[in-house]
Amino acid sequence: MLKITPILCRAGTMDNYAYLLTDKATGISAVLDPSEAAPVIAECKRQNICPAYIFNTHHHFDHVEGNLELKEKYGAKIVVGAADLHRIPGADIAVEDGDVFKLGESEAEIIRADGHTIGHVLWYFEKDKALFTGDVLFNLSIGGLFEGTVEQMYGSLQKIKKLPDDVMFYPGHEYTPYGLQELFGPAGDRYAARARERLSAGLPVAPIALGEEKICNPYLAPCNLAEFYQIMAS
Ligand code: ZN
Ligand code: FE
């Protein structure tokens, strides 16, 4: 089983989340997407943890800028999607779609999800029902198309939609506030009420169950590419 701690980075500007993951059976830890080093180091110190790995979802600076400092401080190995091996600072190990990466006794399945970037990967801990979506899926929105096409993003979102409804997802940014105005209906009201409560307490809205996100996130609603094009154009 995994212990998951969100760490807010770049608070008030980009509002990134890094995540500290610890395999409870062995105590082996990893940091996912260390946007900056200082808040990650503070949390590691608080939990008395020395992470063995750094996992990245994609190469953008706001997900990897803490890599080198943390690698040097902890001797952590940096694990990235194969397409990013040459362009993520300090990258040591490449993983590909369908690979399983072991963190102690916990296991992450690697899901390639092009669109925001080419070679973006999702980290899916099936047994723990936890999915780290980087900049592909946010609460109530999705990441912009920096490198990929609308078709690729649609394909990536379909991979997420196929996962069970009780999987909890952990996005790369706190962008929930931007989507709250668009919510409607009883499910939307529930989502908004919970999100506002969490945000006003200074807590991450994540994690939310994929089942709830599938109902409330407008980008997960389309059932075909034509409908997805329409929502992307609106
Ligand atoms: Zn990004
Ligand atoms: Fe980002």
PDB file of C-alpha atoms and ligand atoms in Angstrom:
ATOM      1  CA  MET A   1       0.000   0.000   0.000  1.00  0.00           C
ATOM      2  CA  LEU A   2       1.041   3.540  -0.749  1.00  0.00           C
ATOM      3  CA  LYS A   3       1.071   6.599   1.440  1.00  0.00           C
ATOM      4  CA  ILE A   4       0.519   9.686  -0.731  1.00  0.00           C
ATOM      5  CA  THR A   5       1.295  13.245   0.375  1.00  0.00           C
ATOM      6  CA  PRO A   6       0.583  16.183  -1.953  1.00  0.00           C
ATOM      7  CA  ILE A   7       3.105  19.028  -1.779  1.00  0.00           C
ATOM      8  CA  LEU A   8       2.010  22.383  -3.141  1.00  0.00           C
ATOM      9  CA  CYS A   9       4.772  24.084  -5.136  1.00  0.00           C
ATOM     10  CA  ARG A  10       4.824  27.555  -6.789  1.00  0.00           C
ATOM     11  CA  ALA A  11       1.893  28.499  -4.561  1.00  0.00           C
ATOM     12  CA  GLY A  12      -0.132  31.391  -5.927  1.00  0.00           C
ATOM     13  CA  THR A  13       1.478  31.332  -9.362  1.00  0.00           C
ATOM     14  CA  MET A  14       1.386  27.958 -11.114  1.00  0.00           C
ATOM     15  CA  ASP A  15       0.069  25.967  -8.132  1.00  0.00           C
ATOM     16  CA  ASN A  16       1.861  22.735  -9.006  1.00  0.00           C
ATOM     17  CA  TYR A  17       1.533  19.581  -6.959  1.00  0.00           C
ATOM     18  CA  ALA A  18       4.487  17.342  -6.308  1.00  0.00           C
ATOM     19  CA  TYR A  19       3.572  14.083  -4.579  1.00  0.00           C
ATOM     20  CA  LEU A  20       5.567  12.156  -2.029  1.00  0.00           C
ATOM     21  CA  LEU A  21       4.865   8.418  -2.371  1.00  0.00           C
ATOM     22  CA  THR A  22       5.924   5.900   0.249  1.00  0.00           C
ATOM     23  CA  ASP A  23       5.475   2.152  -0.016  1.00  0.00           C
ATOM     24  CA  LYS A  24       4.267   1.308   3.484  1.00  0.00           C
ATOM     25  CA  ALA A  25       5.584  -2.273   3.456  1.00  0.00           C
ATOM     26  CA  THR A  26       9.206  -1.329   2.795  1.00  0.00           C
ATOM     27  CA  GLY A  27       9.428   2.408   3.526  1.00  0.00           C
ATOM     28  CA  ILE A  28      10.826   3.022   0.033  1.00  0.00           C
ATOM     29  CA  SER A  29       9.794   6.455  -1.277  1.00  0.00           C
ATOM     30  CA  ALA A  30       9.614   8.471  -4.470  1.00  0.00           C
ATOM     31  CA  VAL A  31       8.837  12.072  -5.329  1.00  0.00           C
ATOM     32  CA  LEU A  32       6.610  12.581  -8.352  1.00  0.00           C
ATOM     33  CA  ASP A  33       7.081  15.800 -10.366  1.00  0.00           C
ATOM     34  CA  PRO A  34       9.215  17.874  -7.996  1.00  0.00           C
ATOM     35  CA  SER A  35       8.386  21.299  -9.361  1.00  0.00           C
ATOM     36  CA  GLU A  36      10.853  22.888  -6.976  1.00  0.00           C
ATOM     37  CA  ALA A  37      13.177  21.400  -4.382  1.00  0.00           C
ATOM     38  CA  ALA A  38      12.557  23.430  -1.205  1.00  0.00           C
ATOM     39  CA  PRO A  39       8.973  22.394  -0.342  1.00  0.00           C
ATOM     40  CA  VAL A  40       9.789  18.764  -1.202  1.00  0.00           C
ATOM     41  CA  ILE A  41      12.857  18.753   1.055  1.00  0.00           C
ATOM     42  CA  ALA A  42      10.789  20.275   3.880  1.00  0.00           C
ATOM     43  CA  GLU A  43       8.169  17.509   3.591  1.00  0.00           C
ATOM     44  CA  CYS A  44      10.813  14.757   3.375  1.00  0.00           C
ATOM     45  CA  LYS A  45      12.390  16.148   6.530  1.00  0.00           C
ATOM     46  CA  ARG A  46       9.019  16.285   8.284  1.00  0.00           C
ATOM     47  CA  GLN A  47       8.374  12.616   7.421  1.00  0.00           C
ATOM     48  CA  ASN A  48      12.017  11.625   7.925  1.00  0.00           C
ATOM     49  CA  ILE A  49      12.207  10.261   4.389  1.00  0.00           C
ATOM     50  CA  CYS A  50      15.044   9.902   1.908  1.00  0.00           C
ATOM     51  CA  PRO A  51      13.412   9.288  -1.496  1.00  0.00           C
ATOM     52  CA  ALA A  52      15.014   6.577  -3.608  1.00  0.00           C
ATOM     53  CA  TYR A  53      13.369   7.758  -6.827  1.00  0.00           C
ATOM     54  CA  ILE A  54      12.096  10.788  -8.655  1.00  0.00           C
ATOM     55  CA  PHE A  55       9.242  10.056 -11.069  1.00  0.00           C
ATOM     56  CA  ASN A  56       8.351  12.550 -13.798  1.00  0.00           C
ATOM     57  CA  THR A  57       5.205  12.738 -15.924  1.00  0.00           C
ATOM     58  CA  HIS A  58       6.697  15.006 -18.598  1.00  0.00           C
ATOM     59  CA  HIS A  59       9.558  17.369 -19.325  1.00  0.00           C
ATOM     60  CA  HIS A  60       8.049  20.800 -18.595  1.00  0.00           C
ATOM     61  CA  PHE A  61      10.147  22.890 -16.193  1.00  0.00           C
ATOM     62  CA  ASP A  62       7.347  23.236 -13.652  1.00  0.00           C
ATOM     63  CA  HIS A  63       7.418  19.445 -13.152  1.00  0.00           C
ATOM     64  CA  VAL A  64      11.165  18.764 -13.166  1.00  0.00           C
ATOM     65  CA  GLU A  65      12.947  21.818 -11.820  1.00  0.00           C
ATOM     66  CA  GLY A  66      13.643  20.160  -8.454  1.00  0.00           C
ATOM     67  CA  ASN A  67      15.153  17.053 -10.097  1.00  0.00           C
ATOM     68  CA  LEU A  68      18.869  17.803  -9.904  1.00  0.00           C
ATOM     69  CA  GLU A  69      18.939  19.229  -6.400  1.00  0.00           C
ATOM     70  CA  LEU A  70      16.946  16.285  -5.033  1.00  0.00           C
ATOM     71  CA  LYS A  71      19.024  13.769  -6.975  1.00  0.00           C
ATOM     72  CA  GLU A  72      22.185  15.193  -5.485  1.00  0.00           C
ATOM     73  CA  LYS A  73      20.796  15.472  -1.952  1.00  0.00           C
ATOM     74  CA  TYR A  74      19.214  12.007  -1.751  1.00  0.00           C
ATOM     75  CA  GLY A  75      21.027  10.033  -4.458  1.00  0.00           C
ATOM     76  CA  ALA A  76      17.624   9.398  -6.028  1.00  0.00           C
ATOM     77  CA  LYS A  77      17.282   7.766  -9.455  1.00  0.00           C
ATOM     78  CA  ILE A  78      15.147   9.711 -11.920  1.00  0.00           C
ATOM     79  CA  VAL A  79      12.531   7.705 -13.839  1.00  0.00           C
ATOM     80  CA  VAL A  80      10.913   9.239 -16.938  1.00  0.00           C
ATOM     81  CA  GLY A  81       8.931   8.329 -20.043  1.00  0.00           C
ATOM     82  CA  ALA A  82      11.253   7.047 -22.785  1.00  0.00           C
ATOM     83  CA  ALA A  83      10.507   9.990 -25.097  1.00  0.00           C
ATOM     84  CA  ASP A  84      11.730  12.416 -22.416  1.00  0.00           C
ATOM     85  CA  LEU A  85      14.979  10.613 -21.559  1.00  0.00           C
ATOM     86  CA  HIS A  86      17.069  13.130 -23.516  1.00  0.00           C
ATOM     87  CA  ARG A  87      15.284  16.243 -22.290  1.00  0.00           C
ATOM     88  CA  ILE A  88      14.613  15.791 -18.572  1.00  0.00           C
ATOM     89  CA  PRO A  89      17.458  16.957 -16.310  1.00  0.00           C
ATOM     90  CA  GLY A  90      19.245  14.055 -14.607  1.00  0.00           C
ATOM     91  CA  ALA A  91      17.073  11.318 -16.161  1.00  0.00           C
ATOM     92  CA  ASP A  92      18.438   7.821 -15.367  1.00  0.00           C
ATOM     93  CA  ILE A  93      15.751   5.258 -16.221  1.00  0.00           C
ATOM     94  CA  ALA A  94      13.281   5.215 -19.130  1.00  0.00           C
ATOM     95  CA  VAL A  95       9.850   3.605 -18.851  1.00  0.00           C
ATOM     96  CA  GLU A  96       7.445   2.848 -21.680  1.00  0.00           C
ATOM     97  CA  ASP A  97       3.743   2.333 -22.138  1.00  0.00           C
ATOM     98  CA  GLY A  98       2.680  -0.868 -20.344  1.00  0.00           C
ATOM     99  CA  ASP A  99       5.810  -1.130 -18.199  1.00  0.00           C
ATOM    100  CA  VAL A 100       5.393  -1.878 -14.515  1.00  0.00           C
ATOM    101  CA  PHE A 101       7.713  -0.008 -12.180  1.00  0.00           C
ATOM    102  CA  LYS A 102       8.115  -1.302  -8.633  1.00  0.00           C
ATOM    103  CA  LEU A 103       8.321   1.019  -5.663  1.00  0.00           C
ATOM    104  CA  GLY A 104       9.023  -1.473  -2.914  1.00  0.00           C
ATOM    105  CA  GLU A 105       5.991  -3.763  -2.961  1.00  0.00           C
ATOM    106  CA  SER A 106       3.823  -1.176  -4.722  1.00  0.00           C
ATOM    107  CA  GLU A 107       3.544  -1.244  -8.491  1.00  0.00           C
ATOM    108  CA  ALA A 108       2.952   1.511 -11.001  1.00  0.00           C
ATOM    109  CA  GLU A 109       1.747   0.827 -14.498  1.00  0.00           C
ATOM    110  CA  ILE A 110       3.032   3.311 -17.037  1.00  0.00           C
ATOM    111  CA  ILE A 111       0.386   4.682 -19.396  1.00  0.00           C
ATOM    112  CA  ARG A 112       1.594   6.797 -22.284  1.00  0.00           C
ATOM    113  CA  ALA A 113      -0.686   9.788 -22.808  1.00  0.00           C
ATOM    114  CA  ASP A 114       0.342  12.104 -25.647  1.00  0.00           C
ATOM    115  CA  GLY A 115      -1.350  15.444 -26.199  1.00  0.00           C
ATOM    116  CA  HIS A 116      -0.076  17.995 -23.663  1.00  0.00           C
ATOM    117  CA  THR A 117       3.388  16.825 -24.705  1.00  0.00           C
ATOM    118  CA  ILE A 118       4.604  13.926 -26.828  1.00  0.00           C
ATOM    119  CA  GLY A 119       5.734  11.174 -24.492  1.00  0.00           C
ATOM    120  CA  HIS A 120       3.825  12.340 -21.406  1.00  0.00           C
ATOM    121  CA  VAL A 121       3.233   9.378 -19.048  1.00  0.00           C
ATOM    122  CA  LEU A 122       0.605   8.672 -16.391  1.00  0.00           C
ATOM    123  CA  TRP A 123       1.610   6.712 -13.284  1.00  0.00           C
ATOM    124  CA  TYR A 124      -1.152   4.251 -12.390  1.00  0.00           C
ATOM    125  CA  PHE A 125      -0.985   2.304  -9.130  1.00  0.00           C
ATOM    126  CA  GLU A 126      -3.779  -0.138  -9.886  1.00  0.00           C
ATOM    127  CA  LYS A 127      -3.869  -1.924  -6.522  1.00  0.00           C
ATOM    128  CA  ASP A 128      -3.824   1.388  -4.667  1.00  0.00           C
ATOM    129  CA  LYS A 129      -6.451   2.847  -6.984  1.00  0.00           C
ATOM    130  CA  ALA A 130      -4.293   5.939  -7.545  1.00  0.00           C
ATOM    131  CA  LEU A 131      -3.614   7.657 -10.870  1.00  0.00           C
ATOM    132  CA  PHE A 132      -1.142  10.517 -11.307  1.00  0.00           C
ATOM    133  CA  THR A 133      -2.206  12.469 -14.366  1.00  0.00           C
ATOM    134  CA  GLY A 134       0.416  15.241 -14.625  1.00  0.00           C
ATOM    135  CA  ASP A 135      -0.800  17.848 -17.103  1.00  0.00           C
ATOM    136  CA  VAL A 136      -3.161  15.576 -19.054  1.00  0.00           C
ATOM    137  CA  LEU A 137      -6.165  15.646 -16.695  1.00  0.00           C
ATOM    138  CA  PHE A 138      -6.915  18.323 -14.098  1.00  0.00           C
ATOM    139  CA  ASN A 139      -9.998  18.728 -11.940  1.00  0.00           C
ATOM    140  CA  LEU A 140     -12.653  19.982 -14.373  1.00  0.00           C
ATOM    141  CA  SER A 141     -10.204  20.657 -17.212  1.00  0.00           C
ATOM    142  CA  ILE A 142      -7.283  19.275 -19.218  1.00  0.00           C
ATOM    143  CA  GLY A 143      -3.791  20.431 -20.136  1.00  0.00           C
ATOM    144  CA  GLY A 144      -3.137  22.581 -23.200  1.00  0.00           C
ATOM    145  CA  LEU A 145      -1.839  21.047 -26.421  1.00  0.00           C
ATOM    146  CA  PHE A 146       1.826  22.076 -26.402  1.00  0.00           C
ATOM    147  CA  GLU A 147       3.133  19.298 -28.643  1.00  0.00           C
ATOM    148  CA  GLY A 148       0.333  16.876 -29.464  1.00  0.00           C
ATOM    149  CA  THR A 149      -2.839  16.973 -31.517  1.00  0.00           C
ATOM    150  CA  VAL A 150      -6.523  17.052 -30.589  1.00  0.00           C
ATOM    151  CA  GLU A 151      -6.733  13.393 -31.689  1.00  0.00           C
ATOM    152  CA  GLN A 152      -3.852  12.381 -29.439  1.00  0.00           C
ATOM    153  CA  MET A 153      -5.371  14.163 -26.446  1.00  0.00           C
ATOM    154  CA  TYR A 154      -8.726  12.522 -27.146  1.00  0.00           C
ATOM    155  CA  GLY A 155      -7.025   9.113 -27.263  1.00  0.00           C
ATOM    156  CA  SER A 156      -5.250   9.774 -23.968  1.00  0.00           C
ATOM    157  CA  LEU A 157      -8.486  10.820 -22.265  1.00  0.00           C
ATOM    158  CA  GLN A 158     -10.182   7.635 -23.507  1.00  0.00           C
ATOM    159  CA  LYS A 159      -7.445   5.610 -21.791  1.00  0.00           C
ATOM    160  CA  ILE A 160      -8.286   7.415 -18.542  1.00  0.00           C
ATOM    161  CA  LYS A 161     -12.042   6.980 -19.051  1.00  0.00           C
ATOM    162  CA  LYS A 162     -11.553   3.209 -19.324  1.00  0.00           C
ATOM    163  CA  LEU A 163     -10.104   3.010 -15.806  1.00  0.00           C
ATOM    164  CA  PRO A 164     -12.463   2.069 -12.953  1.00  0.00           C
ATOM    165  CA  ASP A 165     -14.660   4.748 -11.406  1.00  0.00           C
ATOM    166  CA  ASP A 166     -13.233   4.214  -7.928  1.00  0.00           C
ATOM    167  CA  VAL A 167      -9.682   5.121  -8.975  1.00  0.00           C
ATOM    168  CA  MET A 168      -8.651   8.401  -7.340  1.00  0.00           C
ATOM    169  CA  PHE A 169      -6.725  10.841  -9.517  1.00  0.00           C
ATOM    170  CA  TYR A 170      -3.960  13.236  -8.569  1.00  0.00           C
ATOM    171  CA  PRO A 171      -3.337  16.076 -11.053  1.00  0.00           C
ATOM    172  CA  GLY A 172      -0.201  18.165 -11.627  1.00  0.00           C
ATOM    173  CA  HIS A 173      -1.823  21.508 -10.744  1.00  0.00           C
ATOM    174  CA  GLU A 174      -4.572  22.953  -8.566  1.00  0.00           C
ATOM    175  CA  TYR A 175      -6.721  24.393 -11.344  1.00  0.00           C
ATOM    176  CA  THR A 176     -10.098  23.479  -9.835  1.00  0.00           C
ATOM    177  CA  PRO A 177     -11.144  27.102  -9.151  1.00  0.00           C
ATOM    178  CA  TYR A 178     -11.218  27.871 -12.908  1.00  0.00           C
ATOM    179  CA  GLY A 179     -13.764  25.132 -13.561  1.00  0.00           C
ATOM    180  CA  LEU A 180     -16.212  25.741 -10.741  1.00  0.00           C
ATOM    181  CA  GLN A 181     -18.359  28.245 -12.653  1.00  0.00           C
ATOM    182  CA  GLU A 182     -19.101  25.675 -15.348  1.00  0.00           C
ATOM    183  CA  LEU A 183     -20.644  23.087 -13.033  1.00  0.00           C
ATOM    184  CA  PHE A 184     -24.367  22.399 -13.027  1.00  0.00           C
ATOM    185  CA  GLY A 185     -26.853  19.752 -11.889  1.00  0.00           C
ATOM    186  CA  PRO A 186     -26.844  17.814  -8.614  1.00  0.00           C
ATOM    187  CA  ALA A 187     -23.515  16.067  -9.306  1.00  0.00           C
ATOM    188  CA  GLY A 188     -21.940  19.403 -10.238  1.00  0.00           C
ATOM    189  CA  ASP A 189     -23.300  21.059  -7.099  1.00  0.00           C
ATOM    190  CA  ARG A 190     -21.843  18.277  -4.959  1.00  0.00           C
ATOM    191  CA  TYR A 191     -18.477  18.554  -6.691  1.00  0.00           C
ATOM    192  CA  ALA A 192     -18.424  22.347  -6.304  1.00  0.00           C
ATOM    193  CA  ALA A 193     -19.440  22.269  -2.650  1.00  0.00           C
ATOM    194  CA  ARG A 194     -16.719  19.777  -1.787  1.00  0.00           C
ATOM    195  CA  ALA A 195     -14.114  21.682  -3.838  1.00  0.00           C
ATOM    196  CA  ARG A 196     -14.947  25.036  -2.217  1.00  0.00           C
ATOM    197  CA  GLU A 197     -14.778  23.479   1.239  1.00  0.00           C
ATOM    198  CA  ARG A 198     -11.367  21.929   0.537  1.00  0.00           C
ATOM    199  CA  LEU A 199      -9.964  25.087  -1.072  1.00  0.00           C
ATOM    200  CA  SER A 200     -11.148  27.363   1.713  1.00  0.00           C
ATOM    201  CA  ALA A 201      -9.432  25.057   4.221  1.00  0.00           C
ATOM    202  CA  GLY A 202      -6.210  25.416   2.222  1.00  0.00           C
ATOM    203  CA  LEU A 203      -6.356  21.764   1.126  1.00  0.00           C
ATOM    204  CA  PRO A 204      -5.946  20.229  -2.346  1.00  0.00           C
ATOM    205  CA  VAL A 205      -9.226  19.330  -4.041  1.00  0.00           C
ATOM    206  CA  ALA A 206      -7.478  16.132  -5.171  1.00  0.00           C
ATOM    207  CA  PRO A 207      -7.988  13.314  -5.009  1.00  0.00           C
ATOM    208  CA  ILE A 208     -11.394  12.977  -6.633  1.00  0.00           C
ATOM    209  CA  ALA A 209     -12.759   9.644  -7.871  1.00  0.00           C
ATOM    210  CA  LEU A 210     -12.571   9.203 -11.645  1.00  0.00           C
ATOM    211  CA  GLY A 211     -16.264   8.270 -11.617  1.00  0.00           C
ATOM    212  CA  GLU A 212     -17.144  11.718 -10.326  1.00  0.00           C
ATOM    213  CA  GLU A 213     -14.725  13.402 -12.709  1.00  0.00           C
ATOM    214  CA  LYS A 214     -16.223  11.543 -15.682  1.00  0.00           C
ATOM    215  CA  ILE A 215     -19.601  13.124 -14.826  1.00  0.00           C
ATOM    216  CA  CYS A 216     -18.382  16.663 -14.085  1.00  0.00           C
ATOM    217  CA  ASN A 217     -15.340  17.304 -16.317  1.00  0.00           C
ATOM    218  CA  PRO A 218     -16.627  18.658 -19.669  1.00  0.00           C
ATOM    219  CA  TYR A 219     -13.578  17.274 -21.516  1.00  0.00           C
ATOM    220  CA  LEU A 220     -14.419  13.711 -20.474  1.00  0.00           C
ATOM    221  CA  ALA A 221     -18.022  13.946 -21.706  1.00  0.00           C
ATOM    222  CA  PRO A 222     -17.523  13.580 -25.491  1.00  0.00           C
ATOM    223  CA  CYS A 223     -18.147  10.061 -26.808  1.00  0.00           C
ATOM    224  CA  ASN A 224     -16.473  10.612 -30.169  1.00  0.00           C
ATOM    225  CA  LEU A 225     -13.748  12.707 -31.739  1.00  0.00           C
ATOM    226  CA  ALA A 226     -16.178  15.096 -33.467  1.00  0.00           C
ATOM    227  CA  GLU A 227     -17.763  16.026 -30.140  1.00  0.00           C
ATOM    228  CA  PHE A 228     -14.315  16.445 -28.615  1.00  0.00           C
ATOM    229  CA  TYR A 229     -13.314  18.834 -31.430  1.00  0.00           C
ATOM    230  CA  GLN A 230     -16.400  20.903 -30.621  1.00  0.00           C
ATOM    231  CA  ILE A 231     -15.558  21.270 -26.970  1.00  0.00           C
ATOM    232  CA  MET A 232     -11.935  22.057 -27.805  1.00  0.00           C
ATOM    233  CA  ALA A 233     -13.121  24.833 -30.139  1.00  0.00           C
ATOM    234  CA  SER A 234     -15.559  26.336 -27.610  1.00  0.00           C
TER     235      SER A 234
HETATM  236 ZN    ZN B   1       3.200  20.732 -18.499  1.00  0.00          ZN
HETATM  237 FE    FE B   2       2.532  21.901 -15.612  1.00  0.00          FE
END
